[in-house]
Structures are given as structure tokens and as C-alpha cells.
mmCIF file of C-alpha atoms in Angstrom:
data_model
loop_
_atom_site.group_PDB
_atom_site.id
_atom_site.type_symbol
_atom_site.label_atom_id
_atom_site.label_comp_id
_atom_site.label_asym_id
_atom_site.label_seq_id
_atom_site.Cartn_x
_atom_site.Cartn_y
_atom_site.Cartn_z
ATOM 1 C CA UNK A 1 -208.161 19.793 73.827
ATOM 2 C CA UNK A 2 -211.068 18.934 71.360
ATOM 3 C CA UNK A 3 -209.705 21.765 69.390
ATOM 4 C CA UNK A 4 -205.928 19.993 69.820
ATOM 5 C CA UNK A 5 -206.938 16.724 68.472
ATOM 6 C CA UNK A 6 -208.665 17.769 65.736
ATOM 7 C CA UNK A 7 -205.978 20.415 64.834
ATOM 8 C CA UNK A 8 -203.669 17.822 64.875
ATOM 9 C CA UNK A 9 -205.532 15.721 63.177
ATOM 10 C CA UNK A 10 -205.702 18.744 59.965
ATOM 11 C CA UNK A 11 -202.087 18.727 60.569
ATOM 12 C CA UNK A 12 -201.103 15.298 59.895
ATOM 13 C CA UNK A 13 -203.440 15.435 56.434
ATOM 14 C CA UNK A 14 -201.134 18.854 55.901
ATOM 15 C CA UNK A 15 -197.732 16.903 56.064
ATOM 16 C CA UNK A 16 -199.317 14.714 53.441
ATOM 17 C CA UNK A 17 -198.619 17.705 50.469
ATOM 18 C CA UNK A 18 -194.778 18.230 51.257
ATOM 19 C CA UNK A 19 -193.094 18.395 47.906
ATOM 20 C CA UNK A 20 -195.926 18.796 45.699
ATOM 21 C CA UNK A 21 -197.725 21.768 46.556
ATOM 22 C CA UNK A 22 -194.999 24.346 47.270
ATOM 23 C CA UNK A 23 -194.933 27.402 46.235
ATOM 24 C CA UNK A 24 -198.672 27.382 48.382
ATOM 25 C CA UNK A 25 -198.171 26.080 51.954
ATOM 26 C CA UNK A 26 -199.052 22.765 53.414
ATOM 27 C CA UNK A 27 -202.231 22.918 54.822
ATOM 28 C CA UNK A 28 -205.517 20.028 55.754
ATOM 29 C CA UNK A 29 -208.773 20.424 56.986
ATOM 30 C CA UNK A 30 -211.120 18.375 59.338
ATOM 31 C CA UNK A 31 -215.185 19.049 59.280
ATOM 32 C CA UNK A 32 -216.315 17.920 62.752
ATOM 33 C CA UNK A 33 -220.501 17.628 63.726
ATOM 34 C CA UNK A 34 -221.460 16.836 66.613
ATOM 35 C CA UNK A 35 -217.333 15.538 68.098
ATOM 36 C CA UNK A 36 -217.222 13.250 65.187
ATOM 37 C CA UNK A 37 -215.028 13.572 61.985
ATOM 38 C CA UNK A 38 -217.762 14.034 58.931
ATOM 39 C CA UNK A 39 -214.520 14.711 56.471
ATOM 40 C CA UNK A 40 -211.431 15.853 55.937
ATOM 41 C CA UNK A 41 -209.155 16.857 52.985
ATOM 42 C CA UNK A 42 -205.559 18.448 52.004
ATOM 43 C CA UNK A 43 -203.881 20.352 49.477
ATOM 44 C CA UNK A 44 -202.303 17.684 47.455
ATOM 45 C CA UNK A 45 -201.077 19.308 44.740
ATOM 46 C CA UNK A 46 -200.271 22.548 43.815
ATOM 47 C CA UNK A 47 -203.425 24.300 41.238
ATOM 48 C CA UNK A 48 -205.170 21.513 42.931
ATOM 49 C CA UNK A 49 -208.298 22.560 45.055
ATOM 50 C CA UNK A 50 -207.113 23.407 48.365
ATOM 51 C CA UNK A 51 -207.836 21.959 51.707
ATOM 52 C CA UNK A 52 -211.175 22.961 53.159
ATOM 53 C CA UNK A 53 -212.453 22.245 48.911
ATOM 54 C CA UNK A 54 -211.217 19.105 49.758
ATOM 55 C CA UNK A 55 -212.662 18.694 52.849
ATOM 56 C CA UNK A 56 -216.216 19.577 51.965
ATOM 57 C CA UNK A 57 -216.632 18.411 48.799
ATOM 58 C CA UNK A 58 -216.181 14.625 51.129
ATOM 59 C CA UNK A 59 -219.209 15.850 53.025
ATOM 60 C CA UNK A 60 -222.055 12.558 52.440
ATOM 61 C CA UNK A 61 -225.050 15.200 53.981
ATOM 62 C CA UNK A 62 -224.358 18.892 52.493
ATOM 63 C CA UNK A 63 -227.126 19.797 54.336
ATOM 64 C CA UNK A 64 -225.317 19.410 57.495
ATOM 65 C CA UNK A 65 -222.714 21.556 57.258
ATOM 66 C CA UNK A 66 -224.178 25.048 58.694
ATOM 67 C CA UNK A 67 -224.017 22.651 62.154
ATOM 68 C CA UNK A 68 -220.698 21.839 61.548
ATOM 69 C CA UNK A 69 -217.650 23.093 63.087
ATOM 70 C CA UNK A 70 -214.659 23.428 60.296
ATOM 71 C CA UNK A 71 -210.933 23.296 61.276
ATOM 72 C CA UNK A 72 -208.211 24.363 59.053
ATOM 73 C CA UNK A 73 -204.724 24.963 60.130
ATOM 74 C CA UNK A 74 -204.006 28.266 57.909
ATOM 75 C CA UNK A 75 -206.591 30.908 57.581
ATOM 76 C CA UNK A 76 -208.589 29.851 54.388
ATOM 77 C CA UNK A 77 -207.716 32.208 51.178
ATOM 78 C CA UNK A 78 -209.737 34.994 50.238
ATOM 79 C CA UNK A 79 -208.624 35.886 47.207
ATOM 80 C CA UNK A 80 -208.903 34.488 43.229
ATOM 81 C CA UNK A 81 -205.389 32.570 42.141
ATOM 82 C CA UNK A 82 -205.346 29.351 40.240
ATOM 83 C CA UNK A 83 -208.414 28.339 42.291
ATOM 84 C CA UNK A 84 -211.133 30.323 44.222
ATOM 85 C CA UNK A 85 -211.700 31.947 47.676
ATOM 86 C CA UNK A 86 -212.118 28.709 50.578
ATOM 87 C CA UNK A 87 -213.722 31.680 52.080
ATOM 88 C CA UNK A 88 -216.604 31.909 49.709
ATOM 89 C CA UNK A 89 -217.245 28.425 49.898
ATOM 90 C CA UNK A 90 -217.675 28.640 53.854
ATOM 91 C CA UNK A 91 -220.389 31.337 53.559
ATOM 92 C CA UNK A 92 -221.958 29.310 50.862
ATOM 93 C CA UNK A 93 -222.364 26.265 52.989
ATOM 94 C CA UNK A 94 -222.929 28.639 55.838
ATOM 95 C CA UNK A 95 -220.627 26.674 58.449
ATOM 96 C CA UNK A 96 -220.700 28.427 61.515
ATOM 97 C CA UNK A 97 -217.565 27.662 63.259
ATOM 98 C CA UNK A 98 -214.338 27.844 61.421
ATOM 99 C CA UNK A 99 -210.949 26.888 63.894
ATOM 100 C CA UNK A 100 -207.715 28.260 62.725
ATOM 101 C CA UNK A 101 -204.156 27.560 63.574
ATOM 102 C CA UNK A 102 -202.708 30.617 62.289
ATOM 103 C CA UNK A 103 -203.581 33.463 59.989
ATOM 104 C CA UNK A 104 -201.597 33.517 55.841
ATOM 105 C CA UNK A 105 -198.227 35.668 55.846
ATOM 106 C CA UNK A 106 -198.990 35.444 52.049
ATOM 107 C CA UNK A 107 -199.867 39.671 51.375
ATOM 108 C CA UNK A 108 -202.608 38.081 49.275
ATOM 109 C CA UNK A 109 -204.380 36.980 51.999
ATOM 110 C CA UNK A 110 -202.647 38.457 55.204
ATOM 111 C CA UNK A 111 -205.726 38.538 57.725
ATOM 112 C CA UNK A 112 -208.553 38.953 55.106
ATOM 113 C CA UNK A 113 -209.352 35.617 54.910
ATOM 114 C CA UNK A 114 -210.315 35.884 59.137
ATOM 115 C CA UNK A 115 -211.624 39.389 58.379
ATOM 116 C CA UNK A 116 -214.418 38.314 55.512
ATOM 117 C CA UNK A 117 -215.329 35.341 57.928
ATOM 118 C CA UNK A 118 -215.818 37.818 60.925
ATOM 119 C CA UNK A 119 -218.154 39.898 59.043
ATOM 120 C CA UNK A 120 -220.188 37.426 57.819
ATOM 121 C CA UNK A 121 -221.358 36.865 61.453
ATOM 122 C CA UNK A 122 -218.865 33.545 61.601
ATOM 123 C CA UNK A 123 -217.580 32.155 64.504
ATOM 124 C CA UNK A 124 -213.714 32.087 64.438
ATOM 125 C CA UNK A 125 -211.225 30.903 66.806
ATOM 126 C CA UNK A 126 -207.305 31.097 66.145
ATOM 127 C CA UNK A 127 -204.181 29.783 67.669
ATOM 128 C CA UNK A 128 -204.799 26.261 68.076
ATOM 129 C CA UNK A 129 -201.154 24.595 67.674
ATOM 130 C CA UNK A 130 -199.858 27.429 66.162
ATOM 131 C CA UNK A 131 -196.216 26.695 66.486
ATOM 132 C CA UNK A 132 -196.540 23.223 65.473
ATOM 133 C CA UNK A 133 -198.209 25.064 62.283
ATOM 134 C CA UNK A 134 -195.599 26.946 61.637
ATOM 135 C CA UNK A 135 -192.987 24.517 61.833
ATOM 136 C CA UNK A 136 -194.962 22.691 60.083
ATOM 137 C CA UNK A 137 -194.835 25.013 56.653
ATOM 138 C CA UNK A 138 -191.392 26.630 58.493
ATOM 139 C CA UNK A 139 -190.857 26.979 54.019
ATOM 140 C CA UNK A 140 -194.119 28.660 53.487
ATOM 141 C CA UNK A 141 -193.022 31.573 56.416
ATOM 142 C CA UNK A 142 -189.852 32.218 55.424
ATOM 143 C CA UNK A 143 -190.151 32.570 52.309
ATOM 144 C CA UNK A 144 -192.758 35.334 52.890
ATOM 145 C CA UNK A 145 -191.524 36.800 56.007
ATOM 146 C CA UNK A 146 -187.842 37.105 55.183
ATOM 147 C CA UNK A 147 -188.427 37.608 51.316
ATOM 148 C CA UNK A 148 -185.776 34.311 50.091
ATOM 149 C CA UNK A 149 -186.196 31.029 49.960
ATOM 150 C CA UNK A 150 -185.857 28.551 53.630
ATOM 151 C CA UNK A 151 -182.045 27.478 53.365
ATOM 152 C CA UNK A 152 -180.734 23.926 54.944
ATOM 153 C CA UNK A 153 -177.521 22.820 54.394
ATOM 154 C CA UNK A 154 -176.661 19.258 53.843
ATOM 155 C CA UNK A 155 -173.359 17.313 54.117
ATOM 156 C CA UNK A 156 -172.046 14.220 54.868
ATOM 157 C CA UNK A 157 -169.173 13.949 56.794
ATOM 158 C CA UNK A 158 -166.720 11.514 58.360
ATOM 159 C CA UNK A 159 -167.095 10.543 62.397
ATOM 160 C CA UNK A 160 -163.725 12.803 62.212
ATOM 161 C CA UNK A 161 -165.308 15.543 61.266
ATOM 162 C CA UNK A 162 -163.994 16.066 57.410
ATOM 163 C CA UNK A 163 -166.145 16.314 54.703
ATOM 164 C CA UNK A 164 -163.601 15.491 52.359
ATOM 165 C CA UNK A 165 -159.830 14.307 52.655
ATOM 166 C CA UNK A 166 -156.998 17.528 51.567
ATOM 167 C CA UNK A 167 -157.090 16.354 47.857
ATOM 168 C CA UNK A 168 -160.269 17.019 47.225
ATOM 169 C CA UNK A 169 -160.271 13.402 45.776
ATOM 170 C CA UNK A 170 -164.157 12.192 45.591
ATOM 171 C CA UNK A 171 -165.181 9.679 49.021
ATOM 172 C CA UNK A 172 -168.667 8.029 49.809
ATOM 173 C CA UNK A 173 -168.935 8.869 53.068
ATOM 174 C CA UNK A 174 -172.694 7.570 53.512
ATOM 175 C CA UNK A 175 -174.183 4.720 53.088
ATOM 176 C CA UNK A 176 -176.718 3.193 51.186
ATOM 177 C CA UNK A 177 -179.404 4.392 53.366
ATOM 178 C CA UNK A 178 -178.814 7.391 53.695
ATOM 179 C CA UNK A 179 -178.506 8.106 49.845
ATOM 180 C CA UNK A 180 -181.550 7.361 49.782
ATOM 181 C CA UNK A 181 -183.251 9.695 52.658
ATOM 182 C CA UNK A 182 -181.282 12.081 50.510
ATOM 183 C CA UNK A 183 -183.069 11.246 47.732
ATOM 184 C CA UNK A 184 -186.650 12.226 49.056
ATOM 185 C CA UNK A 185 -184.921 15.480 50.344
ATOM 186 C CA UNK A 186 -184.854 16.478 46.969
ATOM 187 C CA UNK A 187 -188.239 15.389 46.297
ATOM 188 C CA UNK A 188 -189.056 17.638 49.343
ATOM 189 C CA UNK A 189 -187.390 20.915 48.215
ATOM 190 C CA UNK A 190 -187.606 23.009 45.758
ATOM 191 C CA UNK A 191 -184.213 23.714 44.326
ATOM 192 C CA UNK A 192 -180.871 21.762 45.260
ATOM 193 C CA UNK A 193 -177.379 24.722 45.360
ATOM 194 C CA UNK A 194 -174.184 23.642 44.366
ATOM 195 C CA UNK A 195 -170.631 25.519 43.472
ATOM 196 C CA UNK A 196 -168.605 25.311 40.719
ATOM 197 C CA UNK A 197 -166.106 23.162 42.749
ATOM 198 C CA UNK A 198 -168.815 20.059 43.992
ATOM 199 C CA UNK A 199 -170.036 20.131 39.963
ATOM 200 C CA UNK A 200 -166.531 19.250 38.613
ATOM 201 C CA UNK A 201 -165.562 16.811 41.656
ATOM 202 C CA UNK A 202 -168.119 14.763 41.571
ATOM 203 C CA UNK A 203 -170.425 15.449 38.731
ATOM 204 C CA UNK A 204 -173.774 15.015 40.331
ATOM 205 C CA UNK A 205 -177.318 14.666 38.588
ATOM 206 C CA UNK A 206 -178.892 16.347 41.668
ATOM 207 C CA UNK A 207 -182.124 14.954 40.588
ATOM 208 C CA UNK A 208 -184.616 12.051 42.406
ATOM 209 C CA UNK A 209 -183.523 8.774 41.095
ATOM 210 C CA UNK A 210 -184.278 6.680 44.277
ATOM 211 C CA UNK A 211 -188.012 8.499 45.885
ATOM 212 C CA UNK A 212 -190.894 9.312 44.001
ATOM 213 C CA UNK A 213 -191.453 13.166 43.578
ATOM 214 C CA UNK A 214 -191.045 16.261 41.608
ATOM 215 C CA UNK A 215 -187.414 17.307 40.135
ATOM 216 C CA UNK A 216 -186.260 20.353 42.230
ATOM 217 C CA UNK A 217 -184.269 23.052 40.368
ATOM 218 C CA UNK A 218 -180.648 22.441 40.134
ATOM 219 C CA UNK A 219 -178.698 25.348 41.485
ATOM 220 C CA UNK A 220 -174.528 25.786 40.183
ATOM 221 C CA UNK A 221 -172.647 28.752 41.362
ATOM 222 C CA UNK A 222 -169.987 29.102 37.879
ATOM 223 C CA UNK A 223 -168.538 32.718 38.592
ATOM 224 C CA UNK A 224 -166.423 31.791 35.101
ATOM 225 C CA UNK A 225 -168.915 29.371 33.488
ATOM 226 C CA UNK A 226 -165.638 26.567 33.972
ATOM 227 C CA UNK A 227 -167.958 23.242 34.477
ATOM 228 C CA UNK A 228 -168.480 21.961 30.865
ATOM 229 C CA UNK A 229 -171.208 22.105 28.775
ATOM 230 C CA UNK A 230 -171.707 17.835 28.635
ATOM 231 C CA UNK A 231 -171.313 17.213 32.453
ATOM 232 C CA UNK A 232 -174.872 16.374 34.227
ATOM 233 C CA UNK A 233 -175.344 19.219 35.910
ATOM 234 C CA UNK A 234 -176.301 20.732 32.333
ATOM 235 C CA UNK A 235 -178.490 17.019 30.738
ATOM 236 C CA UNK A 236 -182.416 17.952 30.556
ATOM 237 C CA UNK A 237 -183.257 16.026 33.498
ATOM 238 C CA UNK A 238 -184.435 18.949 35.803
ATOM 239 C CA UNK A 239 -184.462 22.832 34.598
ATOM 240 C CA UNK A 240 -181.385 24.306 36.123
ATOM 241 C CA UNK A 241 -179.935 27.669 36.501
ATOM 242 C CA UNK A 242 -176.943 28.818 36.348
ATOM 243 C CA UNK A 243 -175.901 31.832 38.646
ATOM 244 C CA UNK A 244 -172.087 33.310 37.457
ATOM 245 C CA UNK A 245 -170.389 36.611 36.225
ATOM 246 C CA UNK A 246 -170.743 36.529 32.759
ATOM 247 C CA UNK A 247 -174.076 36.741 30.784
ATOM 248 C CA UNK A 248 -177.559 36.446 31.045
ATOM 249 C CA UNK A 249 -179.530 33.916 29.052
ATOM 250 C CA UNK A 250 -182.265 31.155 28.762
ATOM 251 C CA UNK A 251 -181.262 28.047 26.754
ATOM 252 C CA UNK A 252 -184.214 25.488 26.950
ATOM 253 C CA UNK A 253 -184.143 23.823 30.401
ATOM 254 C CA UNK A 254 -180.962 26.218 30.978
ATOM 255 C CA UNK A 255 -181.097 29.885 32.525
ATOM 256 C CA UNK A 256 -177.914 31.392 33.449
ATOM 257 C CA UNK A 257 -178.209 34.405 35.410
ATOM 258 C CA UNK A 258 -175.313 36.913 35.657
ATOM 259 C CA UNK A 259 -174.606 38.454 39.417
ATOM 260 C CA UNK A 260 -171.352 40.853 41.433
ATOM 261 C CA UNK A 261 -169.439 38.039 43.179
ATOM 262 C CA UNK A 262 -168.476 41.088 45.833
ATOM 263 C CA UNK A 263 -169.595 40.751 49.278
ATOM 264 C CA UNK A 264 -172.927 39.359 49.706
ATOM 265 C CA UNK A 265 -173.529 37.491 46.549
ATOM 266 C CA UNK A 266 -175.389 35.155 47.649
ATOM 267 C CA UNK A 267 -177.745 37.725 49.582
ATOM 268 C CA UNK A 268 -178.312 38.547 45.281
ATOM 269 C CA UNK A 269 -178.656 34.807 44.616
ATOM 270 C CA UNK A 270 -182.003 34.230 47.140
ATOM 271 C CA UNK A 271 -183.394 37.838 45.495
ATOM 272 C CA UNK A 272 -183.807 35.965 42.318
ATOM 273 C CA UNK A 273 -184.934 32.623 43.566
ATOM 274 C CA UNK A 274 -187.684 34.834 45.452
ATOM 275 C CA UNK A 275 -188.566 35.874 42.317
ATOM 276 C CA UNK A 276 -188.871 32.727 40.791
ATOM 277 C CA UNK A 277 -191.319 31.725 43.674
ATOM 278 C CA UNK A 278 -188.720 29.004 45.021
ATOM 279 C CA UNK A 279 -189.539 28.409 48.462
ATOM 280 C CA UNK A 280 -187.051 26.601 49.660
ATOM 281 C CA UNK A 281 -183.512 25.185 48.500
ATOM 282 C CA UNK A 282 -181.567 22.327 50.014
ATOM 283 C CA UNK A 283 -177.732 23.671 49.417
ATOM 284 C CA UNK A 284 -175.518 20.183 48.733
ATOM 285 C CA UNK A 285 -172.529 21.913 47.987
ATOM 286 C CA UNK A 286 -168.444 21.480 48.880
ATOM 287 C CA UNK A 287 -166.881 22.828 52.275
ATOM 288 C CA UNK A 288 -165.999 25.888 50.859
ATOM 289 C CA UNK A 289 -170.283 26.742 49.265
ATOM 290 C CA UNK A 290 -171.467 25.886 52.657
ATOM 291 C CA UNK A 291 -168.795 27.612 54.701
ATOM 292 C CA UNK A 292 -170.328 30.954 52.651
ATOM 293 C CA UNK A 293 -173.749 30.315 54.296
ATOM 294 C CA UNK A 294 -172.805 29.788 57.113
ATOM 295 C CA UNK A 295 -170.582 32.789 58.007
ATOM 296 C CA UNK A 296 -173.595 34.756 55.907
ATOM 297 C CA UNK A 297 -175.576 33.433 58.569
ATOM 298 C CA UNK A 298 -178.240 32.471 55.479
ATOM 299 C CA UNK A 299 -179.416 28.902 56.411
ATOM 300 C CA UNK A 300 -182.068 27.947 58.383
ATOM 301 C CA UNK A 301 -181.792 24.252 59.001
ATOM 302 C CA UNK A 302 -178.771 21.768 58.844
ATOM 303 C CA UNK A 303 -178.719 18.105 58.225
ATOM 304 C CA UNK A 304 -174.693 16.466 59.398
ATOM 305 C CA UNK A 305 -174.840 12.811 58.094
ATOM 306 C CA UNK A 306 -172.415 11.219 59.855
ATOM 307 C CA UNK A 307 -170.475 8.238 58.607
ATOM 308 C CA UNK A 308 -168.200 5.930 60.727
ATOM 309 C CA UNK A 309 -165.558 5.994 58.656
ATOM 310 C CA UNK A 310 -162.511 8.069 59.540
ATOM 311 C CA UNK A 311 -160.454 10.419 57.355
ATOM 312 C CA UNK A 312 -157.733 11.408 59.411
ATOM 313 C CA UNK A 313 -157.471 14.910 58.060
ATOM 314 C CA UNK A 314 -159.463 16.571 55.352
ATOM 315 C CA UNK A 315 -161.855 19.631 54.593
ATOM 316 C CA UNK A 316 -164.534 20.580 56.580
ATOM 317 C CA UNK A 317 -167.310 22.962 57.963
ATOM 318 C CA UNK A 318 -168.499 24.264 61.698
ATOM 319 C CA UNK A 319 -171.464 24.598 62.471
ATOM 320 C CA UNK A 320 -169.667 26.994 66.143
ATOM 321 C CA UNK A 321 -172.115 27.511 68.819
ATOM 322 C CA UNK A 322 -175.001 25.108 67.842
ATOM 323 C CA UNK A 323 -175.873 21.909 69.242
ATOM 324 C CA UNK A 324 -178.073 19.447 67.304
ATOM 325 C CA UNK A 325 -181.837 19.592 68.163
ATOM 326 C CA UNK A 326 -182.559 15.987 66.765
ATOM 327 C CA UNK A 327 -180.118 12.793 66.489
ATOM 328 C CA UNK A 328 -181.723 9.383 64.721
ATOM 329 C CA UNK A 329 -179.655 6.779 63.217
ATOM 330 C CA UNK A 330 -179.949 6.299 59.262
ATOM 331 C CA UNK A 331 -178.307 2.431 58.321
ATOM 332 C CA UNK A 332 -174.459 3.204 59.683
ATOM 333 C CA UNK A 333 -174.658 6.671 59.531
ATOM 334 C CA UNK A 334 -176.054 9.226 61.923
ATOM 335 C CA UNK A 335 -178.124 11.774 61.450
ATOM 336 C CA UNK A 336 -177.765 15.197 63.646
ATOM 337 C CA UNK A 337 -180.321 17.869 62.379
ATOM 338 C CA UNK A 338 -179.550 21.855 63.878
ATOM 339 C CA UNK A 339 -182.145 24.998 63.755
ATOM 340 C CA UNK A 340 -180.678 27.684 63.331
ATOM 341 C CA UNK A 341 -183.521 29.506 65.267
#
């Protein structure tokens, strides 16, 4: 139970890195001496110090580290990346006991950190709150295990289940609280994806404006390059990737990537995003784009905002056979969250 208590704190610290550390994982670290937390830290920014480094730096009396237990929710790294290996620092400080939730699926680590610690006589305990850690880092784990981004579908629909009226005119369904929440979601993911119809009908900016955080990559599926260049998605407010069947070109902050629009073209899109180190993508497209992802079983999570508004008829998408794992109120709307696995 003591191990779980300290690991829970690691996970709470790790969660603070959401939206700032990708494509790295979210990691928290707690250092315990005689049953008391003496230091803690978390990975705050991609390219910055890892959780273990921040926690060790926070220890007031460094000579006591050899008597401490270090808790961290992910296996310490054992390779040189943007920062030196955390295992080296742990060994240098002569920490004798390390408790982790899970091994790192990144092939650059993948058990190497564990082996290095064990080979130098460190007592290693693992598997503490493994499921909770894997849920928190589901983006990172999906990226490495399935070689594609974690896919979140997001849409708003009327109380009677329609996303848009039959004539495809723009209708605001969600309330102010829900729209603010969507901007926070955007700041948490690395990319936002829409189709050509949404780009033409709504002329969205797909930027973070009502929350703090990084601007995600905007991804537009526009087979024949029909979206005019003066539309918001071409603005310099965020980098943009245009998936099309016409050309490959880089033009400032706009990248055009040509793909074959035959069966399975979304898999090719996911491969491109994987190669760009995009760990997660939120699909904010219309019914047609969303249906491609649903029918291709190419989604991991769906967030559906249900408005009290009735449309009577229209166009929409269904998640047949799935029930929401979470339901909560967001202002006047109801949020339902689904997980495919």
C-alpha cells in the first residue's frame, strides 16, 4: 500500500506535463526517506530535464540519497537523447532502491534502463499501478506499440443525434463552456485533423485561443486542394499539413503531402504523422471524415458533446456497439467519452 501511495503521487505529478512533453511520455518522480517524501519532480517540457533529474535536484541533503527509495512511473532512460541517461544519475547518487510502474515501450529504452540498474545492484520493484500509468500515457504507448498516433474523435451533436442539418449549413450546437473545453483539449494534443468539407463550410482556425498551451499541427484532408489559400487553415497561426492527391511541397509553415486516396488511405496518413513524431491527433471533422475513422476501426477514444438543441433530421455518425465509459455535464451540454479498447 505504501508503494501505491507514492506511485499515485508520481502519476499526479506526471499528469502536469500533458500537452507540453510529447513526443516524450508524462513522468513523475518521488523520492522517499524513512517513509517521508523528501523531494519530487516531473518532466515539464520536451527537451527539458526528466522527472528523476528534477526530483534529485530538489533533495536538500544529497548525501542521504543512498538511503532513499526513488519512485518513478516509467523505467528510467538509459540512452543519450536531448538529455543524459537518468540511470547514470541514479547510479552516481548511489540510490539503492527504485520502484517503477512499467517498462518503457520506446525501443531506445525497452528494458535497458531496468537491466542497467539491476546489473549495478539496485533493488528494482516494478508493476506498481501499471494500469493507471498506461492509461495516463496511452498516447505514448499507442504511438510506440502501434506505430501511429493515438486517435481521439471529437464531435458535437444535437439531443436527437445529428451533427449537422441536411443542407450542411453551419449550426453551433455546443455552449460556451464546451467550446472553452475544446480549446483546452487542442492544447493537450499534438495535431488536429479535419476534412475538406469542414474546412470549406466552417472555415475553422483550429488553434488554441481560449486556453494556454502549444499550437497543435493542423491536418487537412483536401484531396484536390479545393480549400482556398486565404482560408483560416492557411494562416501562419499554426503549422499546417495538407494531405492531398496533387503535390508534395513545403511552403513556409504549410506542408503538402501527396497520398493515394484508395482504400486504406487513412493508414497512410497515420504513417506520415508517425514519421513526424506526432503522438496524438484529435479528429474534429464532419460526419464523412469521422465515418472513415469509425468504419476503419482507426480510433482509440471518442468525445461526444451532446447539446440540448433538437435538429429533427440531418447528418451524423454512430458508434455502434459502444457505450460511454464516462458521462459528465459541461455547462448546458453532456459529454460522453468512449474508449475503443
